[in-house]
mmCIF file of C-alpha atoms and ligand atoms in Angstrom:
data_model
loop_
_atom_site.group_PDB
_atom_site.id
_atom_site.type_symbol
_atom_site.label_atom_id
_atom_site.label_comp_id
_atom_site.label_asym_id
_atom_site.label_seq_id
_atom_site.Cartn_x
_atom_site.Cartn_y
_atom_site.Cartn_z
ATOM 1 C CA MET J 1 0.836 0.958 12.848
ATOM 2 C CA HIS J 2 -1.791 3.451 11.605
ATOM 3 C CA PRO J 3 -4.916 3.844 13.916
ATOM 4 C CA ASP J 4 -7.443 2.778 11.382
ATOM 5 C CA ILE J 5 -5.912 -0.305 10.372
ATOM 6 C CA VAL J 6 -6.775 -3.240 13.088
ATOM 7 C CA GLU J 7 -3.767 -5.760 11.379
ATOM 8 C CA ILE J 8 -1.211 -6.086 9.507
ATOM 9 C CA LEU J 9 -1.439 -9.046 6.756
ATOM 10 C CA LEU J 10 1.819 -8.030 4.888
ATOM 11 C CA PRO J 11 4.268 -6.325 6.095
ATOM 12 C CA ALA J 12 6.041 -4.337 3.854
ATOM 13 C CA ASP J 13 9.717 -6.466 3.565
ATOM 14 C CA HIS J 14 7.738 -9.002 2.609
ATOM 15 C CA ILE J 15 5.926 -7.400 -0.018
ATOM 16 C CA GLN J 16 9.184 -6.594 -1.516
ATOM 17 C CA ALA J 17 10.951 -9.756 -1.531
ATOM 18 C CA ARG J 18 8.403 -11.526 -2.879
ATOM 19 C CA ILE J 19 8.080 -9.030 -5.576
ATOM 20 C CA ARG J 20 12.099 -9.789 -6.387
ATOM 21 C CA GLU J 21 11.222 -13.137 -6.804
ATOM 22 C CA ILE J 22 8.680 -12.344 -9.195
ATOM 23 C CA GLY J 23 11.033 -10.274 -11.442
ATOM 24 C CA LEU J 24 13.452 -12.624 -11.536
ATOM 25 C CA GLN J 25 10.592 -15.258 -12.452
ATOM 26 C CA ILE J 26 9.416 -12.691 -15.514
ATOM 27 C CA THR J 27 13.190 -11.913 -16.119
ATOM 28 C CA SER J 28 14.005 -15.666 -17.218
ATOM 29 C CA ASP J 29 10.681 -16.474 -18.769
ATOM 30 C CA TYR J 30 10.496 -13.597 -21.360
ATOM 31 C CA ARG J 31 14.508 -13.733 -21.581
ATOM 32 C CA GLY J 32 15.449 -12.811 -25.133
ATOM 33 C CA LYS J 33 11.944 -10.629 -25.352
ATOM 34 C CA ASP J 34 10.794 -7.135 -24.967
ATOM 35 C CA VAL J 35 8.077 -6.787 -22.447
ATOM 36 C CA LEU J 36 4.915 -4.426 -22.795
ATOM 37 C CA LEU J 37 3.823 -4.543 -18.672
ATOM 38 C CA ILE J 38 0.001 -2.996 -19.002
ATOM 39 C CA GLY J 39 -1.636 -1.432 -15.896
ATOM 40 C CA VAL J 40 -5.002 -0.044 -14.896
ATOM 41 C CA LEU J 41 -4.849 2.898 -12.727
ATOM 42 C CA LYS J 42 -4.521 3.695 -9.994
ATOM 43 C CA GLY J 43 -3.807 0.772 -7.159
ATOM 44 C CA MET J 44 -1.334 -1.192 -9.186
ATOM 45 C CA THR J 45 1.076 1.905 -9.354
ATOM 46 C CA LEU J 46 3.455 0.451 -6.458
ATOM 47 C CA PHE J 47 3.818 -2.423 -7.892
ATOM 48 C CA MET J 48 4.549 -1.697 -10.900
ATOM 49 C CA ALA J 49 7.392 0.908 -9.783
ATOM 50 C CA ASP J 50 8.833 -2.088 -7.269
ATOM 51 C CA LEU J 51 8.553 -4.280 -9.935
ATOM 52 C CA ILE J 52 9.710 -3.035 -12.863
ATOM 53 C CA ARG J 53 13.045 -2.778 -11.057
ATOM 54 C CA CYS J 54 12.964 -6.139 -10.426
ATOM 55 C CA ILE J 55 13.143 -7.361 -14.095
ATOM 56 C CA ASP J 56 16.354 -7.288 -16.034
ATOM 57 C CA LEU J 57 14.853 -6.995 -19.295
ATOM 58 C CA PRO J 58 13.978 -4.762 -22.174
ATOM 59 C CA LEU J 59 10.216 -3.347 -21.289
ATOM 60 C CA SER J 60 7.821 -0.901 -21.804
ATOM 61 C CA VAL J 61 5.232 0.588 -19.775
ATOM 62 C CA ASP J 62 1.494 1.375 -20.248
ATOM 63 C CA TYR J 63 -1.382 2.441 -18.670
ATOM 64 C CA MET J 64 -5.505 2.263 -18.544
ATOM 65 C CA ALA J 65 -8.373 4.159 -16.517
ATOM 66 C CA ILE J 66 -11.873 2.613 -16.037
ATOM 67 C CA SER J 67 -14.480 3.714 -14.707
ATOM 68 C CA ARG J 68 -17.413 1.144 -13.384
ATOM 69 C CA TYR J 69 -21.050 1.489 -14.262
ATOM 70 C CA GLY J 70 -23.787 1.168 -11.940
ATOM 71 C CA PRO J 71 -24.452 -1.460 -9.982
ATOM 72 C CA GLY J 72 -26.912 -3.898 -12.502
ATOM 73 C CA SER J 73 -23.750 -3.616 -15.228
ATOM 74 C CA GLN J 74 -21.602 -4.039 -12.592
ATOM 75 C CA ALA J 75 -22.806 -7.975 -12.291
ATOM 76 C CA LEU J 76 -21.539 -8.441 -15.853
ATOM 77 C CA GLY J 77 -17.944 -6.721 -14.974
ATOM 78 C CA VAL J 78 -18.439 -4.401 -17.809
ATOM 79 C CA VAL J 79 -16.576 -0.978 -17.330
ATOM 80 C CA ARG J 80 -15.807 1.669 -19.723
ATOM 81 C CA ILE J 81 -12.402 2.601 -21.002
ATOM 82 C CA ILE J 82 -11.709 6.631 -19.971
ATOM 83 C CA LYS J 83 -8.154 6.404 -20.661
ATOM 84 C CA ASP J 84 -6.989 4.313 -23.273
ATOM 85 C CA LEU J 85 -3.300 2.604 -23.802
ATOM 86 C CA ASP J 86 -1.414 5.389 -25.529
ATOM 87 C CA SER J 87 -0.286 2.637 -27.848
ATOM 88 C CA GLY J 88 -1.021 -0.626 -29.313
ATOM 89 C CA ILE J 89 -0.083 -3.876 -28.314
ATOM 90 C CA GLU J 90 -0.629 -6.198 -31.918
ATOM 91 C CA GLY J 91 2.395 -8.743 -31.936
ATOM 92 C CA LYS J 92 3.318 -7.316 -28.411
ATOM 93 C CA HIS J 93 4.564 -9.573 -25.290
ATOM 94 C CA VAL J 94 1.909 -7.911 -22.719
ATOM 95 C CA LEU J 95 1.949 -8.725 -19.391
ATOM 96 C CA PHE J 96 -1.113 -7.880 -17.490
ATOM 97 C CA ILE J 97 -0.032 -6.182 -14.058
ATOM 98 C CA GLU J 98 -2.616 -5.728 -11.115
ATOM 99 C CA ASP J 99 -2.778 -5.285 -7.631
ATOM 100 C CA ILE J 100 -5.709 -7.657 -6.593
ATOM 101 C CA VAL J 101 -8.205 -9.533 -7.577
ATOM 102 C CA ASP J 102 -11.308 -10.373 -6.114
ATOM 103 C CA THR J 103 -14.506 -11.506 -8.411
ATOM 104 C CA GLY J 104 -12.391 -11.371 -11.560
ATOM 105 C CA LEU J 105 -15.086 -9.406 -13.372
ATOM 106 C CA THR J 106 -13.144 -6.304 -13.664
ATOM 107 C CA LEU J 107 -9.907 -8.086 -15.075
ATOM 108 C CA GLY J 108 -12.202 -10.617 -16.911
ATOM 109 C CA TYR J 109 -13.675 -7.789 -19.443
ATOM 110 C CA ILE J 110 -10.188 -6.323 -19.474
ATOM 111 C CA LEU J 111 -8.120 -9.320 -20.830
ATOM 112 C CA ARG J 112 -10.944 -9.977 -23.485
ATOM 113 C CA ASN J 113 -10.811 -6.812 -24.441
ATOM 114 C CA LEU J 114 -7.067 -6.646 -24.622
ATOM 115 C CA ARG J 115 -7.239 -9.929 -26.681
ATOM 116 C CA TYR J 116 -9.130 -8.375 -29.334
ATOM 117 C CA ARG J 117 -6.105 -6.248 -30.469
ATOM 118 C CA SER J 118 -3.924 -9.730 -30.933
ATOM 119 C CA PRO J 119 -0.494 -9.170 -28.492
ATOM 120 C CA ALA J 120 1.893 -12.088 -29.531
ATOM 121 C CA SER J 121 1.022 -13.452 -26.105
ATOM 122 C CA LEU J 122 -0.938 -11.982 -23.262
ATOM 123 C CA GLU J 123 -0.166 -13.067 -19.598
ATOM 124 C CA VAL J 124 -1.632 -12.093 -15.941
ATOM 125 C CA CYS J 125 0.285 -11.069 -12.776
ATOM 126 C CA VAL J 126 -1.287 -10.300 -9.850
ATOM 127 C CA LEU J 127 -0.051 -9.012 -6.103
ATOM 128 C CA PHE J 128 -3.366 -9.903 -4.189
ATOM 129 C CA ASN J 129 -5.318 -12.896 -4.472
ATOM 130 C CA LYS J 130 -9.053 -13.331 -3.104
ATOM 131 C CA ALA J 131 -9.731 -16.647 -4.137
ATOM 132 C CA GLN J 132 -12.957 -17.276 -2.176
ATOM 133 C CA ARG J 133 -15.364 -14.602 -4.036
ATOM 134 C CA ARG J 134 -13.523 -15.445 -7.793
ATOM 135 C CA LEU J 135 -16.655 -15.432 -9.991
ATOM 136 C CA VAL J 136 -14.891 -15.296 -13.643
ATOM 137 C CA ASP J 137 -11.964 -17.526 -13.472
ATOM 138 C CA ILE J 138 -8.624 -15.912 -14.461
ATOM 139 C CA PRO J 139 -5.449 -17.363 -15.641
ATOM 140 C CA ILE J 140 -3.145 -16.037 -13.101
ATOM 141 C CA LYS J 141 0.597 -16.682 -14.380
ATOM 142 C CA TYR J 142 2.479 -14.695 -11.497
ATOM 143 C CA LYS J 143 0.959 -14.717 -7.965
ATOM 144 C CA GLY J 144 2.489 -12.434 -5.110
ATOM 145 C CA PHE J 145 0.056 -13.321 -2.153
ATOM 146 C CA ASP J 146 -3.280 -15.193 -1.631
ATOM 147 C CA LEU J 147 -5.027 -12.995 1.029
ATOM 148 C CA PRO J 148 -8.095 -13.893 3.489
ATOM 149 C CA ASP J 149 -11.914 -12.490 2.155
ATOM 150 C CA LYS J 150 -11.056 -9.054 4.023
ATOM 151 C CA PHE J 151 -11.081 -5.589 2.952
ATOM 152 C CA VAL J 152 -7.709 -4.628 3.334
ATOM 153 C CA VAL J 153 -5.688 -1.145 2.267
ATOM 154 C CA GLY J 154 -2.352 0.028 1.914
ATOM 155 C CA TYR J 155 0.717 -0.364 -0.898
ATOM 156 C CA GLY J 156 -1.499 0.832 -3.348
ATOM 157 C CA LEU J 157 -4.996 -0.500 -2.271
ATOM 158 C CA ASP J 158 -7.275 2.296 -1.480
ATOM 159 C CA TYR J 159 -10.728 3.199 0.938
ATOM 160 C CA ALA J 160 -12.184 6.227 -0.415
ATOM 161 C CA GLN J 161 -9.096 6.988 -2.382
ATOM 162 C CA MET J 162 -6.960 6.916 1.076
ATOM 163 C CA PHE J 163 -4.553 4.556 2.479
ATOM 164 C CA ARG J 164 -2.788 3.715 -1.064
ATOM 165 C CA ASN J 165 0.488 5.201 0.919
ATOM 166 C CA LEU J 166 0.820 3.152 3.506
ATOM 167 C CA PRO J 167 3.825 0.808 2.971
ATOM 168 C CA TYR J 168 2.241 -2.523 4.375
ATOM 169 C CA VAL J 169 -1.092 -4.368 3.448
ATOM 170 C CA GLY J 170 -3.770 -4.432 6.707
ATOM 171 C CA VAL J 171 -7.247 -4.900 7.303
ATOM 172 C CA LEU J 172 -9.195 -1.858 7.639
ATOM 173 C CA LYS J 173 -11.472 -1.212 10.706
ATOM 174 C CA ALA J 174 -14.865 -1.726 10.610
ATOM 175 C CA ASP J 175 -15.531 1.500 11.714
ATOM 176 C CA VAL J 176 -13.941 3.636 8.932
ATOM 177 C CA TYR J 177 -16.076 2.230 6.373
ATOM 178 C CA LEU J 178 -19.767 2.119 8.401
ATOM 179 C CA GLY J 179 -18.874 5.764 8.422
ATOM 180 C CA LEU J 180 -18.840 6.217 12.203
ATOM 181 C CA VAL J 181 -15.446 8.005 12.152
ATOM 182 C CA LYS J 182 -15.539 11.079 10.218
ATOM 183 C CA LYS J 183 -12.592 11.514 7.804
HETATM 184 P P1 LIG T 201 -12.980 -7.560 -8.977
HETATM 185 O O1 LIG T 201 -13.731 -7.208 -9.937
HETATM 186 O O2 LIG T 201 -14.254 -8.090 -7.899
HETATM 187 O O3 LIG T 201 -12.151 -8.478 -9.040
HETATM 188 O O4 LIG T 201 -12.888 -6.450 -8.039
HETATM 189 C C1 LIG T 201 -11.251 -5.885 -8.499
HETATM 190 C C2 LIG T 201 -10.938 -4.563 -7.937
HETATM 191 O O5 LIG T 201 -12.101 -4.170 -6.434
HETATM 192 C C3 LIG T 201 -9.622 -4.164 -7.530
HETATM 193 O O6 LIG T 201 -9.446 -3.609 -8.496
HETATM 194 C C4 LIG T 201 -9.921 -3.334 -6.499
HETATM 195 O O7 LIG T 201 -9.717 -1.559 -7.335
HETATM 196 C C5 LIG T 201 -10.875 -3.467 -5.865
HETATM 197 N N1 LIG T 201 -10.805 -4.368 -4.622
HETATM 198 C C6 LIG T 201 -11.082 -5.813 -4.197
HETATM 199 N N2 LIG T 201 -11.012 -5.926 -3.332
HETATM 200 C C7 LIG T 201 -10.270 -5.228 -2.432
HETATM 201 C C8 LIG T 201 -9.802 -5.021 -1.008
HETATM 202 O O8 LIG T 201 -10.266 -5.492 -0.059
HETATM 203 N N3 LIG T 201 -9.104 -3.743 -0.802
HETATM 204 C C9 LIG T 201 -9.130 -2.317 -1.978
HETATM 205 N N4 LIG T 201 -9.714 -2.892 -2.792
HETATM 206 C C10 LIG T 201 -10.310 -3.653 -3.658
HETATM 207 MG MG1 LIG T 202 -7.584 -2.644 -9.422
#
């Protein structure tokens, strides 16, 4: 285990097994359709890479990048799109892929934005769900795991852009984010 991790919540093989189940479910639900998977950089990249290999459908992927405004606007979940999708989504079956949902503010804002673009359908697939701090109701169609209200890293999730490469999800030592350990 990495020395900055106190506890592993989800071992790598649990994550992979659950992703295979979600992939099978998506394959069966979208049978006969083309599906467009959309993700917001960067946290979902590991999930996207593993999930698409478990989906047996004609599919394409596209990505957005956002930046958050200051603390005031964060309360509204308002984000600035710094890289938009490469193509339009009108008339397409869109599956939005997200690594983790906490308050739901970010995802709520992005979903409203995508709905304006008139996709044929828009569903949400989230690997990690932290329901305790939810402020905005998010209609989650596919969910990997419920997590406790703890700050976690690994499998794409970062602290200060680090730890994304851990194959498992673990709780970060408080020392690390309190700045007691020099990185
Ligand atoms: P929300 O708008 O509060 O739902 O925030 C979601 C975003 O916060 C995610 O896309 C992550 O980037 C980040 N986030 C929330 N909880 C965690 C965590 O436990 N570890 C790492 N990032 C997190
Ligand atoms: Mg994210």
